[in-house]
CSV table of C-alpha atoms and ligand atoms in Angstrom, one decimal:
chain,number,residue,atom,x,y,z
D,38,UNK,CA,3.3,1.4,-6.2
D,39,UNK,CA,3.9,3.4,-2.6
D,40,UNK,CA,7.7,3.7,-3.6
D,41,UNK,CA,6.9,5.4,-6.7
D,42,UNK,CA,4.5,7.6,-6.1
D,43,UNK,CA,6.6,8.6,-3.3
D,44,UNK,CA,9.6,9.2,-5.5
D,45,UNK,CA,7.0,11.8,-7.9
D,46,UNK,CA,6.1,13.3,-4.9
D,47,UNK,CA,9.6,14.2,-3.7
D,48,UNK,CA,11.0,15.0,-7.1
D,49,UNK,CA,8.0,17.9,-8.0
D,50,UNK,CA,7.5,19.2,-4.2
D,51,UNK,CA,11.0,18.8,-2.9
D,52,UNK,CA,13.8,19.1,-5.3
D,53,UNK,CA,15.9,20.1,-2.5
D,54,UNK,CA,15.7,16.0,-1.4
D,55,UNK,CA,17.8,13.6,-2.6
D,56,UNK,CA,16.2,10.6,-3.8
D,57,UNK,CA,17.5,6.7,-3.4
D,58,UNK,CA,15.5,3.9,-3.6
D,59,UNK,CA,16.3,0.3,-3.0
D,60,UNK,CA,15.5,-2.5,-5.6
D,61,UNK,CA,16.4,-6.6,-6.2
D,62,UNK,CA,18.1,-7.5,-9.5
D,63,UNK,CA,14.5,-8.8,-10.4
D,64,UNK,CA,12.5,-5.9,-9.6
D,65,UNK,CA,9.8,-5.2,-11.9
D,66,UNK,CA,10.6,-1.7,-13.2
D,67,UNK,CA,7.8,-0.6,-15.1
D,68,UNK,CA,6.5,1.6,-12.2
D,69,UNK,CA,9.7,3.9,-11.4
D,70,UNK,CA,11.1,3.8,-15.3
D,71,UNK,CA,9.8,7.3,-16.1
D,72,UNK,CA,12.2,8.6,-12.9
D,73,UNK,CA,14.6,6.5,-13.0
D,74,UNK,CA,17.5,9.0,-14.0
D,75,UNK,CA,16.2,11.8,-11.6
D,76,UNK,CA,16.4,8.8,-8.3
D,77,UNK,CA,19.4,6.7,-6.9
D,78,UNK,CA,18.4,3.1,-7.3
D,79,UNK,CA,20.3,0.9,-5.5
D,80,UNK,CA,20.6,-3.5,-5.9
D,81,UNK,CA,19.8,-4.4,-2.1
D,82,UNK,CA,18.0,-7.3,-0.8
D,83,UNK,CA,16.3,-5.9,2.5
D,84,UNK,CA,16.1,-9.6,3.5
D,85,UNK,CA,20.1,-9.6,3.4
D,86,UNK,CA,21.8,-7.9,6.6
D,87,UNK,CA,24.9,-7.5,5.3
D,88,UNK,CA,23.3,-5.6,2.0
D,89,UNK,CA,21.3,-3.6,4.0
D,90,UNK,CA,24.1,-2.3,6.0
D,91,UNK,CA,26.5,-1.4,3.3
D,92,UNK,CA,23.5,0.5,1.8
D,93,UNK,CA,22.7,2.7,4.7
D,94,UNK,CA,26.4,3.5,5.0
D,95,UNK,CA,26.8,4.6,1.2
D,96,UNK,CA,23.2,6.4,1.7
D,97,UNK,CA,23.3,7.9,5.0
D,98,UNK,CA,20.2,9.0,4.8
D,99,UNK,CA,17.9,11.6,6.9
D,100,UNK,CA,14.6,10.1,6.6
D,101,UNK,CA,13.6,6.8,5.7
D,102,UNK,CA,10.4,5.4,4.5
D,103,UNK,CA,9.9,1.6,5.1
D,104,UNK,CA,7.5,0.8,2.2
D,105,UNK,CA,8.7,-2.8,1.6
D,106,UNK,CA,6.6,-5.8,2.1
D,107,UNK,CA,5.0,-8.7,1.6
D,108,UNK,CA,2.1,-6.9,1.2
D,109,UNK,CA,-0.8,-9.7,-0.5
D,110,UNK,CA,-2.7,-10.9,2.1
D,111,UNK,CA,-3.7,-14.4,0.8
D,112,UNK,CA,-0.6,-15.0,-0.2
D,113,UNK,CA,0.4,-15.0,3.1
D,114,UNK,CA,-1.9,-18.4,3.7
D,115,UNK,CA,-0.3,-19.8,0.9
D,116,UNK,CA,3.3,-18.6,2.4
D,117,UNK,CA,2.9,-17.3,6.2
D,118,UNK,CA,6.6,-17.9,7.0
D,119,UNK,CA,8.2,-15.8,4.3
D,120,UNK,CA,5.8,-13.3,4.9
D,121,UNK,CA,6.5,-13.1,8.4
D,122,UNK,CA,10.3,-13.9,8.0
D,123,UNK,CA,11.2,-11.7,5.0
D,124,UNK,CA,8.8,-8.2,6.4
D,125,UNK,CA,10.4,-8.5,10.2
D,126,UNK,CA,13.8,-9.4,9.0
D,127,UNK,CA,13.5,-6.6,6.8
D,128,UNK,CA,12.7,-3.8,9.1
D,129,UNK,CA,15.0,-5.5,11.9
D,130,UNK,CA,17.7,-5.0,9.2
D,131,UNK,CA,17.2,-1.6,8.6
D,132,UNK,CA,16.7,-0.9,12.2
D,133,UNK,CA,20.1,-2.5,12.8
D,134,UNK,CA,22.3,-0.9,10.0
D,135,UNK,CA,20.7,2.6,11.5
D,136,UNK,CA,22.7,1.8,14.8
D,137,UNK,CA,25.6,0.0,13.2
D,138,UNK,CA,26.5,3.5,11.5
D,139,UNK,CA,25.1,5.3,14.5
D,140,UNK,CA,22.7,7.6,12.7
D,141,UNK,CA,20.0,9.5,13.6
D,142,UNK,CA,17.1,9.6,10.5
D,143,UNK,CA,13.3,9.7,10.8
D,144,UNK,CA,12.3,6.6,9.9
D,145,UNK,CA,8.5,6.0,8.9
D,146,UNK,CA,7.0,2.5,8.9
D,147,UNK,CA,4.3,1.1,6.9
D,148,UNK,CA,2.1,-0.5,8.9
D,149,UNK,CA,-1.3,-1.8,8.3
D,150,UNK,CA,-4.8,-1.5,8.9
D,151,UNK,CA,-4.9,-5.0,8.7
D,152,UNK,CA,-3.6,-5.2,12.4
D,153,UNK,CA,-6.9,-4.6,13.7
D,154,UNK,CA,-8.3,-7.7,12.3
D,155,UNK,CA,-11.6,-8.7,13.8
D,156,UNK,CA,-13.6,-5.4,14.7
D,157,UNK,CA,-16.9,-5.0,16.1
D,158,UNK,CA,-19.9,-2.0,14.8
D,159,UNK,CA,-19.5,-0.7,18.0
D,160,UNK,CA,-15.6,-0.1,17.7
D,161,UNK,CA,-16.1,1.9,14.8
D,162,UNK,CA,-14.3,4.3,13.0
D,163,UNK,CA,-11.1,3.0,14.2
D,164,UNK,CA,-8.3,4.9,15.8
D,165,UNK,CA,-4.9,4.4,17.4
D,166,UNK,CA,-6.6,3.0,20.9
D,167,UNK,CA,-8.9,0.3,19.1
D,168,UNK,CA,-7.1,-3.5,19.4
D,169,UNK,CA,-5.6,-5.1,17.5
D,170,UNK,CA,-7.0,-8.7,16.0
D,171,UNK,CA,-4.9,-9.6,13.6
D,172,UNK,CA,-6.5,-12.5,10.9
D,173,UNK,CA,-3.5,-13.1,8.9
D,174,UNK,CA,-0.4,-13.9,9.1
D,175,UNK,CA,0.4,-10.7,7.1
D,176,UNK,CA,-1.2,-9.2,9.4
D,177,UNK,CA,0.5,-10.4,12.7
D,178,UNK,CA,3.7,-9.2,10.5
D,179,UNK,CA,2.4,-6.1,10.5
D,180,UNK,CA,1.6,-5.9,14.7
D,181,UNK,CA,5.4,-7.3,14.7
D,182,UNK,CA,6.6,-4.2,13.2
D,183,UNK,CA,4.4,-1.9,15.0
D,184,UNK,CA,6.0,-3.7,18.1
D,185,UNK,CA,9.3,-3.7,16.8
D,186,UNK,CA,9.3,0.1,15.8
D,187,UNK,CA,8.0,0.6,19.2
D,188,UNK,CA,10.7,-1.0,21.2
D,189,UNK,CA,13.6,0.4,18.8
D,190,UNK,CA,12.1,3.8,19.9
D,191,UNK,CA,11.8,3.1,23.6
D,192,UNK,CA,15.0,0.8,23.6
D,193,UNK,CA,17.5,3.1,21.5
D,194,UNK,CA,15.6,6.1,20.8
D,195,UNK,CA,15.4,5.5,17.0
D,196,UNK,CA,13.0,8.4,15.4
D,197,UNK,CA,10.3,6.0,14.4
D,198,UNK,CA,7.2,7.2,13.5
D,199,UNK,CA,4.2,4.8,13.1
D,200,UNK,CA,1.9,4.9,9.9
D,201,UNK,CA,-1.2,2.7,10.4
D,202,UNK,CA,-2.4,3.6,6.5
D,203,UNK,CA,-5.7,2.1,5.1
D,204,UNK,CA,-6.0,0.7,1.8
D,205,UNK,CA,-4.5,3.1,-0.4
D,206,UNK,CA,-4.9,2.8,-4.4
D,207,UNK,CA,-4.7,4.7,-8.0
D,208,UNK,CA,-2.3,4.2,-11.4
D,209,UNK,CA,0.6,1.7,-10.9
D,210,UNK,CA,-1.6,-1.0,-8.1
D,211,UNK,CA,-0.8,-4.3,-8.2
D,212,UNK,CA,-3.2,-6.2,-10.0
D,213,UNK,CA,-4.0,-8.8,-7.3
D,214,UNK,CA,-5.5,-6.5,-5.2
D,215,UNK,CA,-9.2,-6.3,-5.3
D,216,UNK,CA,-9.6,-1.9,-7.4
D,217,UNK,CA,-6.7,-2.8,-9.9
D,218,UNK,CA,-7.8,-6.5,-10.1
D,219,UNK,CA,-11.6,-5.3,-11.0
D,220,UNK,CA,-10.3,-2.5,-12.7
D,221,UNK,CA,-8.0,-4.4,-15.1
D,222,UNK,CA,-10.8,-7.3,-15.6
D,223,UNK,CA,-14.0,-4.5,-16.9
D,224,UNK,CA,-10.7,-2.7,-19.4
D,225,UNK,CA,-9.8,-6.6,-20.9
D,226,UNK,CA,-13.5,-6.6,-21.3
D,227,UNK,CA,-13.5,-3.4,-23.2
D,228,UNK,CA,-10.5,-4.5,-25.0
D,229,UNK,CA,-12.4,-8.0,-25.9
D,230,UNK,CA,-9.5,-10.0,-24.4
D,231,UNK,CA,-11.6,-11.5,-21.5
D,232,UNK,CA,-15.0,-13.2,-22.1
D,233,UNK,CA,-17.7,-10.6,-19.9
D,234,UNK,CA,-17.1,-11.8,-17.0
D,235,UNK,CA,-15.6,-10.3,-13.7
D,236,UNK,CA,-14.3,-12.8,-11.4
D,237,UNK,CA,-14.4,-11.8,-7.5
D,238,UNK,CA,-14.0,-13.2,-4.4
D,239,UNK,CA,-16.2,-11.5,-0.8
D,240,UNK,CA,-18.0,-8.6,-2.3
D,241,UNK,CA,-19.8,-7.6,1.5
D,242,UNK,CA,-16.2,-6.4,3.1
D,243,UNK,CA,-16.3,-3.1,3.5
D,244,UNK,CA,-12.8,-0.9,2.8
D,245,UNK,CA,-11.5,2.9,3.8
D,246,UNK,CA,-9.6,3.8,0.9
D,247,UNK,CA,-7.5,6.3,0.2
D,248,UNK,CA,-5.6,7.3,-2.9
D,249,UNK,CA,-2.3,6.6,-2.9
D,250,UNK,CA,-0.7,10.3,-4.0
D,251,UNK,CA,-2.8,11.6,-0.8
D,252,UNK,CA,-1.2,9.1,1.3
D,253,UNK,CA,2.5,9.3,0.1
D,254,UNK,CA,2.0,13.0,1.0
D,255,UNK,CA,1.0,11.9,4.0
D,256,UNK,CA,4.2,10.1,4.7
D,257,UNK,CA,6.1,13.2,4.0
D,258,UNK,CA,3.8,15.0,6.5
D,259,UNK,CA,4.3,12.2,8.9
D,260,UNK,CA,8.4,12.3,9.1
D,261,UNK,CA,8.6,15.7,9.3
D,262,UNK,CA,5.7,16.7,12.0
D,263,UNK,CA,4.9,13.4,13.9
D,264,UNK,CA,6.0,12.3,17.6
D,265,UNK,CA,8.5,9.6,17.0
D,266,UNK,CA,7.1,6.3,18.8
D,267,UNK,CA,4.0,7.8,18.4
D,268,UNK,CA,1.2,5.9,15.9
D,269,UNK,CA,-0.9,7.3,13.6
D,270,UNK,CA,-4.0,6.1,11.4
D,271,UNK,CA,-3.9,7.4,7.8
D,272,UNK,CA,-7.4,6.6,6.4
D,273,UNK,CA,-10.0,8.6,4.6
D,274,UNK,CA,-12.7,8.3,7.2
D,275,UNK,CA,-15.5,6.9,4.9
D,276,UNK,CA,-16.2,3.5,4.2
D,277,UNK,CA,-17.6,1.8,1.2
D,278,UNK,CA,-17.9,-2.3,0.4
D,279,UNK,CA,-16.6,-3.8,-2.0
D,280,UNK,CA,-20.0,-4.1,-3.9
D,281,UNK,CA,-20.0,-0.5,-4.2
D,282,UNK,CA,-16.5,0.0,-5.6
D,283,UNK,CA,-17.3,-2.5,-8.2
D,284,UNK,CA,-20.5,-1.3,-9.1
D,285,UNK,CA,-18.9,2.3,-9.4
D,286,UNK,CA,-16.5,0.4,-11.8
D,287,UNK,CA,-19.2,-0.9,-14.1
D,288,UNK,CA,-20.7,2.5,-14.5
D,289,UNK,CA,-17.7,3.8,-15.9
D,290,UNK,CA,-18.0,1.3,-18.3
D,291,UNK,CA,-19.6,0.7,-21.4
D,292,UNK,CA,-19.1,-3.2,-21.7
D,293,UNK,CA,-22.0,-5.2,-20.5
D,294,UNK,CA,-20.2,-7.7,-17.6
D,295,UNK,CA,-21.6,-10.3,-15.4
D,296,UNK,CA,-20.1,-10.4,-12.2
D,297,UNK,CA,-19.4,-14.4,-11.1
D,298,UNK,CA,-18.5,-15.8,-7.5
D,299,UNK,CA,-14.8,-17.0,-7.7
D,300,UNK,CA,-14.3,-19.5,-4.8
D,301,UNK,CA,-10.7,-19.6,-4.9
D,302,UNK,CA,-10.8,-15.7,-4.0
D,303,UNK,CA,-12.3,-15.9,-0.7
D,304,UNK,CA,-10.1,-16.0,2.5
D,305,UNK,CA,-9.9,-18.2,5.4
D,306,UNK,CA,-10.9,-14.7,7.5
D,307,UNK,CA,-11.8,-12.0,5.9
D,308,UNK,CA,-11.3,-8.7,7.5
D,309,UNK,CA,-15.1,-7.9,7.4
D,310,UNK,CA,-14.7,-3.8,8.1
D,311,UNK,CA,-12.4,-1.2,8.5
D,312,UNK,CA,-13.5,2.4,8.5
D,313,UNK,CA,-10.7,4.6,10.4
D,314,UNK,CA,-10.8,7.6,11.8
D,315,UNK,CA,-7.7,9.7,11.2
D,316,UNK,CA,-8.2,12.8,13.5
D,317,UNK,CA,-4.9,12.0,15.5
D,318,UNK,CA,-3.1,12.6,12.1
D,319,UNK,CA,-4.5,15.1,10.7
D,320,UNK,CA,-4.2,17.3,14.0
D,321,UNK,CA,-0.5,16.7,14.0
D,322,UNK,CA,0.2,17.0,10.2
D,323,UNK,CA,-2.3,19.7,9.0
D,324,UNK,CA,-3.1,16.7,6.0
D,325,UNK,CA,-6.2,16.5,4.4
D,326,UNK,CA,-7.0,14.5,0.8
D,327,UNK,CA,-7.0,16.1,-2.0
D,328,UNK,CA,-8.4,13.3,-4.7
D,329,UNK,CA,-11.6,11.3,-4.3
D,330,UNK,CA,-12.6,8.1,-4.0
D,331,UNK,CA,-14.2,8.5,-7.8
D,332,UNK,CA,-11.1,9.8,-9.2
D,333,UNK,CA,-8.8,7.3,-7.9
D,334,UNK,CA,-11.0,4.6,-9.5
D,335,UNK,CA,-11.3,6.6,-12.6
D,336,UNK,CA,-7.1,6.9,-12.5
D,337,UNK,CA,-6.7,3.1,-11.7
D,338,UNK,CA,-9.3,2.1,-14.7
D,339,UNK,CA,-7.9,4.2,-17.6
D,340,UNK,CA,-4.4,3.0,-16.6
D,341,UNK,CA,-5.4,-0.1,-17.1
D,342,UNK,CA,-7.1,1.0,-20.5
D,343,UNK,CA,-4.1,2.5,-21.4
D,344,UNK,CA,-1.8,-0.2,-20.4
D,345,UNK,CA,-3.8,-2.9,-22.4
D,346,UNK,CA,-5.0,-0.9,-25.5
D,347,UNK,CA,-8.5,0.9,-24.4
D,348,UNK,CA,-8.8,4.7,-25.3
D,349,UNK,CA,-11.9,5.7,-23.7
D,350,UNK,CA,-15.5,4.4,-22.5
D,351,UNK,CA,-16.9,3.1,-25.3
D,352,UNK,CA,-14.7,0.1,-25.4
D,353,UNK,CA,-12.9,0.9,-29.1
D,354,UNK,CA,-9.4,-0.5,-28.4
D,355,UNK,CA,-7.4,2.4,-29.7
D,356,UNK,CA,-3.9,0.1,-30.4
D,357,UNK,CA,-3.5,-3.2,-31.3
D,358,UNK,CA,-1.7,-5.4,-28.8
D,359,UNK,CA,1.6,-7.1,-30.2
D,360,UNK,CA,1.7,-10.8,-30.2
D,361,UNK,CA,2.5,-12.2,-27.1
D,362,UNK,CA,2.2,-9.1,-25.1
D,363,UNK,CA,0.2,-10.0,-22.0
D,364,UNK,CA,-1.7,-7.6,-19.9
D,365,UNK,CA,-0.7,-7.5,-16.5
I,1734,GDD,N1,-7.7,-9.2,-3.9
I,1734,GDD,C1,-9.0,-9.4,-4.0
I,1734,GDD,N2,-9.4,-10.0,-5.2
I,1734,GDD,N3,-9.8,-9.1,-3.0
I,1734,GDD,C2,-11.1,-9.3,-3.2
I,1734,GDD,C3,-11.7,-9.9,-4.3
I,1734,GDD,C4,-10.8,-10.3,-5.4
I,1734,GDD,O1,-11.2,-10.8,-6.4
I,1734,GDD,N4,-13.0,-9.9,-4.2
I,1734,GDD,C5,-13.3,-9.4,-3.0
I,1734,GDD,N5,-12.2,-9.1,-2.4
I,1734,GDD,C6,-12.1,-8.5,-1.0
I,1734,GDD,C7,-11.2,-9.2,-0.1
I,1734,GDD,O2,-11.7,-10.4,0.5
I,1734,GDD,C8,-11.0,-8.1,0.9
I,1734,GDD,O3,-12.0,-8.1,1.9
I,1734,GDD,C9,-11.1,-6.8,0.1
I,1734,GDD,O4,-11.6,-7.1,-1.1
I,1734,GDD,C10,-9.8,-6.0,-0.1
I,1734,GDD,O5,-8.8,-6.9,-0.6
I,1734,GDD,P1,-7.4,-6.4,-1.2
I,1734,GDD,O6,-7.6,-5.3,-2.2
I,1734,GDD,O7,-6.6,-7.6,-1.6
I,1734,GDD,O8,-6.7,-5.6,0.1
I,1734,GDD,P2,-6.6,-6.0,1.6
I,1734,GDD,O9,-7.7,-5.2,2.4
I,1734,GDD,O10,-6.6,-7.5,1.9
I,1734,GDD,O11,-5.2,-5.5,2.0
I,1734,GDD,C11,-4.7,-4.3,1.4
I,1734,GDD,O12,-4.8,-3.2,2.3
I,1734,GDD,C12,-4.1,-3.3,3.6
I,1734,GDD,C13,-4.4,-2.1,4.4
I,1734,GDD,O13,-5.6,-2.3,5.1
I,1734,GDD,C14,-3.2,-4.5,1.1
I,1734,GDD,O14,-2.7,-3.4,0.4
I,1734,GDD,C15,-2.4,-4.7,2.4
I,1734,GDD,O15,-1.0,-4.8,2.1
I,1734,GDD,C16,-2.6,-3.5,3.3
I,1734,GDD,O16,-1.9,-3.6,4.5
């Protein structure tokens, strides 16, 4: 979702950027296919070393943005050692090639709010200084990159710069994550594919998001105006639970839905709050949002209407979906 967004963003602001983008002979497409002739999209498997530094030697490029990941935190119960494996070997890789070719880019990293783990009312909002209590194993992937980006900076001087970015959402999210999952369930409603019924797992977590066009601006902000080794929250600064997002949901809806306790969606740990504070960035980068909370969940639902068949709220499903096509 990041990678494309940040691929729109870069081909209407900056036409004067060349765009390449990485992929795996599997990669879902459906996301980038609109821009796929205006952006260099290149088979590499981040996990592979030798891939990944025959690609930065064909590329050679000036900045970098490190989007990839394993990036689902349950499934990182269900797997923790490829998730920790594959999103450090990744980065490690990429780190590598950079000095293997000796050049010099900015390279952003995507790390995680999800690094600060376990936080306290009294640690709230959350900035750079808070600790970090990672309650994942996702999320001590994420502290290992924040580590690793740090070293490679103090260690070889690699222009790293640190992206701690809150949840960030709108069109294209995967639909395991709790706005598209909720937001694809009430549009199957509407379409009369799913019995009136939304499945969900800890409604009382609380969330910061952002939308995800602010925040791949943000990026752009971030490599060309931030201190490399330097970190940097990228959050909106308000908080909401999840209650509230879903209940927002249902009032953009006409379908009638009961809302039903799935155990199998709640976590060992939760990550009960996280409410960041991103004053740090936006004094360095000038950045402020420019789309709300309501519009992103507006965006995210009708994508989903319009990827299953819905054309507006009152639930009329406006094409007929072809046998056998699922909604995703
Ligand atoms: N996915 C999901 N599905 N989450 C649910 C559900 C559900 O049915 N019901 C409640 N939740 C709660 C989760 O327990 C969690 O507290 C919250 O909704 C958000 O879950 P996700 O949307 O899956 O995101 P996340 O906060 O775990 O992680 C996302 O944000 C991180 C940044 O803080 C991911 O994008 C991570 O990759 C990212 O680093």
């Amino acid at each position: 979702m990041a990678g494309s967004h940040l691929a729109d963003f870069l081909l209407a602001e900056h036409p004067e950027v060349g765009v390449f983008g990485t992929k795996r002979w599997r990669s879902r497409m459906d996301n980038i296919a609109h821009a796929a002739d205006r952006i260099n999209l290149i088979d590499c498997d981040l996990t592979d070393p030798f891939a990944v530094t025959k690609m930065i030697g064909e590329v050679r490029p000036d900045y970098i943005f490190h989007l990839a990941a394993q990036s689902f935190v349950p499934e990182s119960w269900t797997g923790p050692h490829a998730t920790i494996t594959d999103n450090i070997t990744m980065q490690l890789n990429i780190f590598e090639a950079v000095r293997a070719h000796k050049l010099d880019p900015v390279i952003q990293v995507a790390l995680s709010s999800e690094e600060y783990g376990r936080v306290f009312e009294n640690e709230l909002p959350i900035n750079e200084n808070n600790d970090l209590r990672p309650l994942s194993p996702y999320a001590v992937s994420k502290v290992t990159q924040d580590m690793l980006a740090y070293q490679y900076q103090q260690s070889y001087g690699l222009k790293v710069i640190r992206t701690r970015t809150f949840n960030h959402e709108g069109p294209r999210r995967g639909d395991v994550f709790v706005t598209s999952n909720f937001a694809k369930q009430v549009a199957e409603i509407e379409a009369g594919i799913r019995p009136p019924v939304i499945k969900v797992g800890n409604l009382e977590a609380r969330r910061d998001w952002s939308d995800v066009r602010d925040v791949v601006r943000a990026y752009w902000l971030a490599v060309n105006h931030c201190e490399p080794g330097e970190v940097y929250v990228i959050a909106s600064g308000t908080t909401r639970t999840i209650q509230e997002m879903l209940d927002f949901l249902i009032s953009k809806s006409s379908a009638e839905c009961k809302v039903e306790v799935d155990p199998l969606r709640l976590r060992p740990s939760d990550v009960l709050v996280l409410h960041g504070d991103p004053s740090k960035f936006k004094k360095a980068t000038g950045w402020t949002a420019e789309f709300t909370f309501e519009q992103m969940m507006i965006d995210l639902l009708d994508y989903w209407r319009e990827k299953i068949g819905v054309a507006d709220e009152s639930g009329a499903a406006s094409k007929v979906l072809s046998a056998g096509k699922t909604a995703r």
